[in-house]
Coordinates of C-alpha atoms in Angstrom, one line a residue:
Chain A
M1 CA 43.3 35.0 73.8
G2 CA 41.0 32.1 72.9
I3 CA 38.1 31.7 70.7
E4 CA 35.5 34.4 69.9
I5 CA 32.3 33.9 68.1
Q6 CA 30.4 36.8 66.8
S7 CA 26.8 36.7 65.5
L8 CA 27.1 33.4 64.0
N9 CA 24.3 31.8 61.9
Y10 CA 24.2 28.5 60.1
I11 CA 21.7 27.2 57.9
Y12 CA 21.6 23.5 56.6
N13 CA 20.7 23.0 53.1
A14 CA 20.3 26.6 52.4
G15 CA 17.9 27.2 49.5
T16 CA 16.3 23.8 49.3
A17 CA 13.2 22.3 50.8
F18 CA 15.0 20.9 53.6
E19 CA 16.4 24.2 54.8
K20 CA 16.8 24.4 58.6
Q21 CA 18.5 27.2 60.7
A22 CA 20.5 25.3 63.1
L23 CA 22.3 28.4 64.7
K24 CA 20.8 31.7 65.3
D25 CA 22.8 34.7 66.3
V26 CA 25.2 33.0 68.4
N27 CA 27.8 35.2 70.4
L28 CA 30.4 33.5 72.6
K29 CA 33.7 34.3 74.1
I30 CA 35.9 31.3 75.1
P31 CA 39.0 32.5 77.0
D32 CA 42.1 30.1 77.3
G33 CA 42.1 27.5 80.1
Q34 CA 38.4 27.2 80.7
F35 CA 36.4 24.1 81.5
I36 CA 33.3 24.6 79.6
G37 CA 30.1 22.5 79.4
I38 CA 27.6 22.9 76.4
I39 CA 24.2 21.4 77.0
G40 CA 21.2 21.0 74.9
H41 CA 18.6 19.0 73.9
T42 CA 19.0 16.7 70.7
G43 CA 18.9 19.1 67.8
S44 CA 19.5 22.1 69.9
G45 CA 22.7 23.0 67.6
K46 CA 25.3 22.0 70.1
S47 CA 27.1 19.7 67.7
T48 CA 26.8 22.3 64.9
L49 CA 28.2 24.9 67.0
I50 CA 31.5 23.0 68.1
Q51 CA 32.1 22.1 64.3
H52 CA 32.4 25.8 63.8
L53 CA 35.2 26.2 66.2
N54 CA 37.7 24.2 64.2
G55 CA 36.3 25.3 60.8
L56 CA 34.8 22.1 59.6
L57 CA 31.5 24.0 59.0
K58 CA 31.6 27.3 57.4
A59 CA 29.1 29.8 59.2
T60 CA 26.4 31.2 56.6
S61 CA 26.9 34.6 58.4
G62 CA 29.1 35.6 61.3
K63 CA 32.6 35.5 62.4
V64 CA 34.7 32.9 64.4
L65 CA 38.0 34.6 65.8
Y66 CA 40.8 32.2 66.9
N67 CA 43.4 34.2 68.9
G68 CA 41.9 37.4 67.4
E69 CA 42.4 36.0 63.7
N70 CA 39.2 35.7 61.6
I71 CA 39.3 31.8 60.5
Y72 CA 37.4 32.7 57.4
S73 CA 39.8 35.1 56.1
E74 CA 41.9 34.4 53.0
G75 CA 45.1 32.5 53.6
F76 CA 44.2 31.3 57.2
D77 CA 45.9 28.0 58.0
M78 CA 43.0 25.5 58.7
K79 CA 45.1 22.6 59.2
K80 CA 46.9 24.4 62.0
L81 CA 43.6 25.5 63.5
R82 CA 42.5 21.9 63.6
S83 CA 45.7 20.7 65.3
N84 CA 45.1 23.5 67.9
V85 CA 41.5 23.0 68.3
G86 CA 41.1 19.2 68.8
L87 CA 37.4 17.9 68.1
V88 CA 36.5 14.5 69.3
F89 CA 33.4 13.6 67.6
Q90 CA 30.5 11.5 69.0
Y91 CA 31.2 7.8 68.8
P92 CA 34.9 8.7 67.8
E93 CA 35.6 4.8 67.8
Y94 CA 33.9 4.7 64.3
Q95 CA 36.9 6.6 62.9
L96 CA 39.4 4.2 63.7
F97 CA 41.0 2.5 60.6
E98 CA 44.7 1.3 61.2
T99 CA 45.9 -2.1 61.6
D100 CA 46.9 -1.5 65.5
V101 CA 45.9 1.1 68.0
F102 CA 49.5 2.7 68.3
T103 CA 49.5 3.5 64.4
D104 CA 46.1 4.8 64.6
V105 CA 46.9 7.2 67.2
C106 CA 50.0 8.3 65.3
Y107 CA 47.7 9.3 62.3
G108 CA 46.9 12.7 63.7
P109 CA 50.3 13.9 64.7
K110 CA 51.8 12.4 61.4
N111 CA 49.4 14.7 59.4
L112 CA 51.0 17.5 61.4
G113 CA 54.3 16.9 59.6
L114 CA 56.2 16.1 62.8
P115 CA 59.4 14.0 62.7
A116 CA 58.6 10.2 63.4
D117 CA 60.2 10.0 66.8
E118 CA 58.1 13.1 67.9
V119 CA 55.0 11.4 66.5
K120 CA 55.6 8.2 68.4
R121 CA 56.5 10.1 71.6
R122 CA 53.1 12.0 71.4
A123 CA 51.2 9.0 70.6
A124 CA 52.7 7.0 73.6
R125 CA 51.8 10.1 75.7
A126 CA 48.3 10.5 74.7
L127 CA 47.5 6.8 75.2
K128 CA 49.1 6.9 78.6
L129 CA 46.7 10.0 79.3
T130 CA 43.8 7.9 78.5
G131 CA 44.8 4.9 80.5
L132 CA 44.5 2.3 78.0
D133 CA 46.6 -0.8 78.7
E134 CA 49.7 -1.0 77.4
E135 CA 49.3 -4.4 76.1
L136 CA 46.6 -3.2 73.8
Y137 CA 48.7 -0.8 71.8
K138 CA 49.7 -3.4 69.3
K139 CA 46.1 -5.1 68.9
S140 CA 43.8 -4.3 66.1
P141 CA 41.5 -1.4 67.2
F142 CA 38.7 -3.5 66.0
D143 CA 39.3 -6.3 68.7
L144 CA 39.1 -3.8 71.7
S145 CA 35.9 -3.4 73.7
G146 CA 33.7 -0.3 73.3
G147 CA 35.1 1.6 76.2
Q148 CA 38.7 0.8 74.9
K149 CA 38.0 1.8 71.4
R150 CA 36.6 5.1 72.8
R151 CA 39.9 5.7 74.6
A152 CA 42.0 4.9 71.7
A153 CA 40.0 7.3 69.6
I154 CA 40.4 10.1 72.1
A155 CA 44.0 9.5 72.2
G156 CA 44.1 9.9 68.5
I157 CA 42.9 13.5 69.1
L158 CA 45.0 14.1 72.4
A159 CA 48.2 13.0 70.3
M160 CA 48.0 16.3 68.4
E161 CA 48.3 18.2 71.6
P162 CA 45.6 20.7 71.2
S163 CA 45.4 23.6 73.4
V164 CA 41.5 23.6 73.1
L165 CA 40.0 20.0 73.4
I166 CA 36.3 19.7 72.4
L167 CA 34.5 16.4 73.1
D168 CA 31.1 15.8 71.9
E169 CA 29.3 13.5 74.2
P170 CA 32.4 11.5 75.1
T171 CA 30.5 9.2 77.4
A172 CA 27.6 8.3 75.2
G173 CA 26.9 4.5 75.5
L174 CA 29.5 3.9 78.2
D175 CA 28.8 2.4 81.6
P176 CA 28.8 4.5 84.8
K177 CA 32.4 3.4 85.5
G178 CA 33.7 4.0 82.1
R179 CA 32.0 7.3 82.0
D180 CA 33.4 8.5 85.3
D181 CA 37.1 7.2 84.4
I182 CA 37.1 9.1 81.0
L183 CA 35.6 12.2 82.5
D184 CA 38.0 12.2 85.5
Q185 CA 41.0 11.8 83.2
I186 CA 39.8 14.7 81.0
A187 CA 39.4 16.9 84.2
A188 CA 42.9 15.7 85.5
L189 CA 44.3 16.7 81.9
Q190 CA 42.8 20.0 82.0
A191 CA 44.0 20.8 85.4
E192 CA 47.5 19.6 84.6
R193 CA 48.1 21.3 81.1
K194 CA 45.7 24.3 81.5
I195 CA 44.0 23.6 78.3
T196 CA 40.8 24.8 77.4
V197 CA 38.2 21.8 77.5
I198 CA 34.6 22.1 76.1
L199 CA 32.5 19.1 77.0
V200 CA 29.3 18.6 75.0
S201 CA 26.6 16.6 76.8
H202 CA 22.9 16.5 77.3
S203 CA 23.4 15.3 80.9
M204 CA 23.6 17.9 83.6
E205 CA 24.6 15.5 86.1
D206 CA 27.8 14.6 84.2
V207 CA 28.8 18.2 83.5
A208 CA 28.0 19.7 86.9
R209 CA 30.7 18.0 88.6
Y210 CA 33.6 19.3 86.3
V211 CA 32.9 22.6 84.5
Q212 CA 33.3 26.0 85.7
R213 CA 30.9 27.5 83.0
I214 CA 27.9 26.0 81.2
I215 CA 26.5 27.2 78.1
V216 CA 22.8 26.0 77.3
M217 CA 21.9 25.8 73.9
N218 CA 18.1 25.7 72.8
R219 CA 16.8 25.9 69.2
G220 CA 20.0 27.2 67.9
K221 CA 20.4 30.1 70.4
V222 CA 22.5 30.4 73.5
M223 CA 19.8 30.2 76.3
Y224 CA 22.1 30.6 79.4
D225 CA 26.0 31.1 79.7
D226 CA 26.9 31.2 83.3
K227 CA 28.4 29.5 86.2
P228 CA 26.8 26.1 86.9
A229 CA 25.0 27.1 90.1
N230 CA 23.4 30.2 88.5
V231 CA 22.2 28.0 85.4
F232 CA 20.6 25.6 87.8
K233 CA 18.7 28.2 89.4
H234 CA 16.7 28.1 86.4
F235 CA 15.8 24.5 86.7
R236 CA 12.0 25.1 85.8
E237 CA 13.1 26.8 82.5
L238 CA 15.5 24.0 81.8
E239 CA 12.8 21.4 82.3
R240 CA 10.6 23.3 79.8
V241 CA 13.2 22.9 77.1
G242 CA 13.6 19.1 77.8
L243 CA 16.7 19.4 80.1
S244 CA 16.9 19.0 83.8
A245 CA 19.1 20.4 86.6
P246 CA 21.2 17.8 88.7
Q247 CA 19.3 15.7 91.2
V248 CA 20.9 17.5 94.2
T249 CA 19.4 20.7 92.9
Y250 CA 16.0 19.4 93.2
L251 CA 16.6 17.8 96.7
M252 CA 18.2 21.4 97.8
Q253 CA 15.2 23.1 96.6
E254 CA 12.9 20.7 98.3
L255 CA 14.7 21.0 101.5
H256 CA 14.7 24.7 101.2
L257 CA 11.0 24.7 100.8
K258 CA 10.7 22.6 103.9
G259 CA 12.4 25.4 105.8
W260 CA 16.0 24.1 105.9
P261 CA 18.2 27.0 105.5
V262 CA 20.6 25.0 103.1
D263 CA 22.4 26.7 100.4
T264 CA 20.5 25.9 97.0
D265 CA 23.5 26.8 94.9
V266 CA 25.5 23.5 95.4
T267 CA 26.0 21.5 92.2
T268 CA 27.5 18.2 93.4
V269 CA 26.5 15.4 95.6
E270 CA 29.6 16.0 97.8
E271 CA 28.8 19.7 98.1
A272 CA 25.3 18.8 99.0
V273 CA 26.4 16.4 101.6
E274 CA 28.4 18.8 103.3
E275 CA 25.8 21.4 103.3
I276 CA 23.2 19.0 104.8
L277 CA 25.6 17.8 107.5
K278 CA 26.3 21.4 108.4
Y279 CA 22.7 22.0 108.8
C280 CA 22.2 18.8 110.8
R281 CA 25.0 19.8 113.2
T282 CA 23.9 23.2 113.9
G283 CA 20.3 22.1 113.7
S284 CA 20.7 19.4 116.5
S285 CA 22.6 21.8 118.7
V286 CA 19.7 24.2 118.4
H287 CA 17.2 21.4 119.2
A288 CA 19.3 20.3 122.1
Chain B
M1 CA 29.9 16.1 44.7
L2 CA 27.8 12.9 45.5
R3 CA 25.2 15.3 46.6
D4 CA 24.5 16.6 43.3
M5 CA 22.9 13.5 42.2
T6 CA 19.2 14.2 42.1
L7 CA 18.3 10.8 41.4
G8 CA 16.7 9.1 44.2
Q9 CA 16.4 12.5 46.1
Y10 CA 12.6 12.9 47.1
Y11 CA 11.3 16.5 47.0
P12 CA 8.3 16.6 49.3
A13 CA 5.4 18.6 47.9
D14 CA 1.8 18.5 47.8
S15 CA 0.9 17.9 44.2
P16 CA -1.2 15.7 42.0
I17 CA 2.1 14.0 40.6
H18 CA 3.1 13.1 44.3
K19 CA -0.2 11.6 44.8
L20 CA -0.2 9.3 41.8
D21 CA 0.1 5.6 42.3
P22 CA 3.9 4.9 41.9
R23 CA 2.9 2.2 39.1
V24 CA 1.3 5.2 37.0
K25 CA 4.6 7.2 37.4
L26 CA 6.8 4.1 36.5
A27 CA 4.8 3.4 33.4
G28 CA 4.7 7.0 32.5
T29 CA 8.4 7.4 32.8
I30 CA 9.0 4.3 30.7
V31 CA 6.6 5.4 28.1
F32 CA 8.1 8.8 27.9
L33 CA 11.6 7.5 27.7
I34 CA 10.8 5.1 24.9
S35 CA 8.9 7.8 23.1
L36 CA 12.0 10.0 23.0
F37 CA 13.7 7.1 21.1
C38 CA 10.9 6.0 18.9
F39 CA 9.9 9.6 17.6
D40 CA 12.5 11.8 16.2
S41 CA 10.8 14.5 14.4
V42 CA 11.0 18.1 15.7
D43 CA 7.2 18.0 15.9
S44 CA 7.0 15.2 18.2
Y45 CA 9.8 16.7 20.4
I46 CA 7.7 19.8 20.8
V47 CA 4.9 17.8 22.2
A48 CA 7.4 16.0 24.4
T49 CA 8.8 19.4 25.7
L50 CA 5.2 20.6 26.3
F51 CA 4.5 17.3 28.2
L52 CA 7.6 17.6 30.2
I53 CA 6.8 21.3 31.2
F54 CA 3.2 20.5 31.9
V55 CA 4.3 17.6 34.4
I56 CA 7.0 19.5 35.9
R57 CA 4.6 22.5 36.5
L58 CA 2.1 20.1 38.1
S59 CA 4.6 18.5 40.3
K60 CA 5.3 21.8 42.2
V61 CA 9.0 20.8 42.2
P62 CA 11.2 23.9 41.5
F63 CA 13.0 23.5 38.0
K64 CA 16.5 24.0 39.4
F65 CA 16.2 20.4 41.2
M66 CA 15.2 19.0 37.8
T67 CA 18.4 20.3 36.3
K68 CA 20.4 19.1 39.3
G69 CA 20.7 15.5 37.9
L70 CA 22.2 17.0 34.7
R71 CA 25.4 17.8 36.6
A72 CA 26.3 14.2 36.7
I73 CA 26.0 13.7 33.0
I74 CA 27.7 17.1 31.9
F75 CA 30.7 15.5 30.6
L76 CA 28.7 12.7 28.8
L77 CA 26.5 15.6 27.2
I78 CA 29.7 17.5 26.2
F79 CA 31.3 14.4 24.4
T80 CA 28.3 13.5 22.7
S81 CA 27.9 16.9 21.2
L82 CA 31.3 17.2 20.3
F83 CA 31.6 13.9 18.6
N84 CA 28.3 14.4 16.6
L85 CA 29.2 18.0 15.9
F86 CA 32.6 17.0 14.1
L87 CA 32.1 13.5 12.9
V88 CA 28.7 13.3 11.1
P89 CA 29.2 13.5 7.5
G90 CA 27.1 16.0 5.5
N91 CA 27.3 19.4 3.9
T92 CA 30.1 21.4 5.6
L93 CA 29.3 24.6 7.2
V94 CA 32.4 25.5 9.0
Q95 CA 35.8 24.1 8.5
I96 CA 38.7 24.5 11.3
W97 CA 41.9 22.8 10.2
K98 CA 40.9 19.1 9.5
L99 CA 37.7 19.3 11.7
K100 CA 34.4 20.0 9.9
I101 CA 31.2 21.0 11.2
T102 CA 28.4 19.8 8.9
D103 CA 24.7 20.8 8.9
A104 CA 23.8 17.1 9.7
G105 CA 26.4 17.1 12.4
L106 CA 25.1 20.2 14.1
Q107 CA 21.5 18.9 13.8
M108 CA 22.5 15.6 15.4
A109 CA 24.4 17.4 18.2
I110 CA 21.5 19.4 19.3
F111 CA 19.2 16.5 18.9
M112 CA 21.2 14.1 20.8
S113 CA 21.7 16.7 23.7
V114 CA 18.1 17.6 24.0
R115 CA 17.4 13.7 24.1
L116 CA 19.8 13.2 26.9
V117 CA 18.6 16.2 28.8
Y118 CA 15.0 15.1 28.5
L119 CA 15.9 11.6 29.6
I120 CA 17.5 12.7 32.7
M121 CA 14.8 15.2 33.5
G122 CA 12.0 12.7 32.7
S123 CA 13.3 10.2 35.2
S124 CA 14.1 12.9 37.5
V125 CA 10.4 13.8 37.8
M126 CA 9.6 10.3 39.0
T127 CA 12.3 10.1 41.6
L128 CA 11.6 13.6 43.0
T129 CA 8.0 13.0 43.4
T130 CA 8.2 9.5 44.6
T131 CA 9.7 8.2 47.9
P132 CA 12.1 5.2 47.2
N133 CA 9.7 3.0 49.3
D134 CA 6.7 3.9 47.1
L135 CA 8.8 3.4 44.0
T136 CA 10.0 -0.2 45.2
D137 CA 6.3 -1.0 46.2
G138 CA 5.2 0.0 42.9
L139 CA 7.7 -2.1 41.1
E140 CA 7.0 -5.2 43.2
K141 CA 3.3 -5.0 42.3
A142 CA 3.9 -4.2 38.7
L143 CA 6.2 -7.0 38.5
S144 CA 4.3 -9.5 40.6
P145 CA 2.9 -11.6 37.7
L146 CA 6.8 -12.8 37.3
K147 CA 6.3 -14.7 40.7
K148 CA 4.6 -17.5 38.7
L149 CA 7.9 -17.8 36.8
K150 CA 9.8 -18.1 40.1
V151 CA 11.2 -14.8 40.0
P152 CA 11.9 -13.7 43.6
V153 CA 10.0 -10.5 43.1
H154 CA 9.3 -9.5 46.7
E155 CA 13.1 -10.3 47.7
I156 CA 14.3 -8.0 44.9
A157 CA 12.1 -5.3 45.7
M158 CA 13.1 -5.6 49.4
M159 CA 16.7 -5.5 48.5
M160 CA 16.3 -2.5 46.3
S161 CA 14.3 -0.6 49.0
I162 CA 17.0 -1.5 51.7
A163 CA 19.8 -0.5 49.3
L164 CA 17.9 2.9 48.6
R165 CA 17.2 3.4 52.2
F166 CA 21.0 3.1 52.9
I167 CA 22.1 5.6 50.5
P168 CA 21.4 8.7 52.6
I169 CA 22.7 7.0 55.7
L170 CA 25.9 6.1 54.3
M171 CA 26.3 9.4 52.7
E172 CA 25.8 11.0 56.1
E173 CA 28.3 8.5 57.6
T174 CA 30.8 9.5 55.0
D175 CA 30.5 13.1 55.9
K176 CA 30.8 12.3 59.5
I177 CA 33.8 10.2 59.1
M178 CA 35.3 12.5 56.6
K179 CA 34.9 15.4 59.3
A180 CA 36.3 13.4 62.0
Q181 CA 39.5 12.5 60.0
M182 CA 39.8 16.1 58.9
A183 CA 39.7 17.1 62.6
R184 CA 42.8 14.8 62.7
G185 CA 44.5 16.8 60.3
A186 CA 43.6 14.6 57.2
D187 CA 43.6 16.2 53.7
F188 CA 41.3 14.7 51.0
D189 CA 41.9 17.4 48.3
S190 CA 45.7 17.7 47.6
G191 CA 48.2 15.5 46.1
N192 CA 48.5 13.4 43.0
I193 CA 46.0 10.5 42.2
I194 CA 48.1 7.7 44.0
Q195 CA 48.3 10.2 47.0
K196 CA 44.6 11.0 46.9
A197 CA 43.7 7.2 46.8
K198 CA 46.1 6.5 49.8
N199 CA 44.5 9.4 51.7
M200 CA 41.0 7.9 51.2
I201 CA 41.9 4.8 53.3
P202 CA 41.1 6.5 56.6
L203 CA 37.7 7.3 55.1
L204 CA 37.0 3.9 53.4
V205 CA 38.0 1.6 56.0
P206 CA 35.6 2.8 58.7
L207 CA 32.9 3.3 56.2
F208 CA 33.1 -0.2 55.1
I209 CA 33.1 -1.4 58.7
S210 CA 30.1 0.7 59.5
A211 CA 28.2 -0.5 56.3
F212 CA 28.7 -4.1 57.3
R213 CA 27.9 -3.5 61.0
R214 CA 24.7 -1.7 59.8
A215 CA 23.8 -4.6 57.5
N216 CA 24.1 -6.9 60.4
D217 CA 22.2 -5.1 62.8
L218 CA 19.5 -4.8 60.2
A219 CA 19.3 -8.5 59.4
M220 CA 19.2 -9.1 63.1
A221 CA 16.2 -6.5 63.7
M222 CA 14.1 -8.1 60.6
E223 CA 14.8 -11.6 61.9
A224 CA 13.8 -10.6 65.4
R225 CA 10.4 -9.4 64.1
G226 CA 9.9 -12.6 62.2
Y227 CA 10.6 -11.6 58.6
H228 CA 10.7 -14.7 56.5
G229 CA 10.4 -13.2 52.9
G230 CA 7.5 -12.4 50.7
E231 CA 5.5 -15.8 51.4
G232 CA 2.0 -14.7 52.9
R233 CA 3.2 -11.3 53.5
T234 CA 0.5 -8.5 53.5
K235 CA 0.8 -4.7 53.1
M236 CA -0.1 -2.1 55.5
K237 CA -1.0 0.3 52.6
P238 CA -1.8 -1.9 49.7
L239 CA -1.6 -0.1 46.3
E240 CA -4.9 0.6 44.6
Y241 CA -5.8 2.6 41.6
K242 CA -7.8 5.7 42.3
R243 CA -9.5 8.2 40.1
L244 CA -6.4 10.2 39.8
D245 CA -4.4 7.3 38.6
Y246 CA -6.9 6.6 35.7
I247 CA -6.7 10.3 34.7
G248 CA -3.0 9.7 34.8
Y249 CA -3.0 6.8 32.5
L250 CA -5.5 8.8 30.2
T251 CA -3.1 11.6 30.1
L252 CA -0.3 9.4 29.3
A253 CA -2.4 7.7 26.3
A254 CA -3.3 11.2 25.0
Y255 CA 0.5 12.0 25.1
L256 CA 1.2 9.1 23.1
V257 CA -1.6 9.8 20.5
L258 CA -0.2 13.3 20.2
M259 CA 3.2 12.3 19.7
F260 CA 2.0 10.0 16.9
I261 CA 0.1 12.6 15.2
A262 CA 2.7 15.1 15.5
D263 CA 5.3 12.8 14.2
R264 CA 3.0 12.0 11.2
A265 CA 1.8 15.5 10.4
V266 CA 5.2 17.1 10.6
L267 CA 3.7 20.5 10.7
V268 CA 6.4 22.4 11.8
T269 CA 8.8 20.7 9.3
R270 CA 6.3 21.5 6.4
L271 CA 6.0 25.0 7.7
A272 CA 9.8 25.3 7.7
D273 CA 10.1 24.0 4.1
R274 CA 7.5 26.4 2.9
I275 CA 9.3 29.3 4.3
I276 CA 12.5 28.3 2.9

């Protein structure tokens, strides 16, 4: 069933001098099991949008339907929604508070009212998924490195075993290796459990490799909502709103202009290499 | 809840009050507050009311922002009114069981509430029209004579402006952490008082850590830019009185004179006496 957003508007500080419309008439359908990237410039409304998906923000107008049920209707179980729609905030390591990593990860499932052994089982499984060293489980979260803290915090959400996982800039401030590790693990988790994953980022490069659908936000509106290749076709428009297509898009476009009959729709480096090699092989045979 | 406090929340607008030198506004606020305590005749309170309305209109800040600060003292207001209403001796007007409402009590209750409301609104005018930075700048300059007495005026002002600067940051941080923990199923609203206090731990621990981290970062950044306290430090925008500020002081003086005359003349009181 998934999530459906209908003509959603959100205004910050309504009725004051600081009033600002963060979302304007957003309509989206998020079916189960999709891997989606939400991309937008700073202040484009992407973080505001995702906070509506688990009911942390209440829309000024419009509807959010979870499995067909309006989450703003009376008697709707918000706590259950939040356990089904897991939201990992930006810099999630700042939410760690317990005396050791394992207990901190237990916090989420414990709040769901699960029995103690199930809580522990889930925490262990979530920690394993993030690839955090087992010897760190009993350490204070504040003694970990930045990347390790990030993993522990993500595990805190994974332990609730949500069916929709939203990550707001999960790789901000991480080195390239840490970034790739975390994104790879998320992709593996998505493939294995068939959960919905929504990845919020401002880097096309990061997102292009993993997602099957990209939603581009600009000034509170949905600008594009399509397959990555189709979105990147608009690379000139993307640049105008402060974004960019992945570097391979530019390379392929340049090659195309030079008269190479390459497919400009490729989105990852691997596909581009394949495409260029294909041309080189056929091209050299033509020349020979 | 925390957001309802208007004190320390600047409302940007283009008005003569906003443009006044912060020292004028500081002096004005202090004079207004003291005048509320020094004069207690109906006549002088009418002058104070007119003056307050005049300043609020001039400041272009919507009236509802002025009253926002009152929410914080609503209980104080209710308690003072009730205590005055029932406990001040005088001629009994109404008697409910052992509780007596007297004429003096009623008068006192109304009077004290008005005074409290004016106190808050008077200081709200200043905080709504002055940025915290301007305010501490003004304070530093106004208190600078104390430097001769070895009072670290600059350091105090700097600490104040840092503290004020951090209020919105920490509020935002609180909001963020609260949401992050709510996404993990935290519940900050239900349970008894002990349970509620316990539920706050996941909010308070990260908040404290973040406050210390920010303080540390700020100290480093200040030191990296060669900050060494107030000695020999100049200002980018030194405070200087302009024409508007002198007009401000004159208006203030006129207000005081009017208050004094009104208090002596007791026109309204006499008029009321004659009617009765």
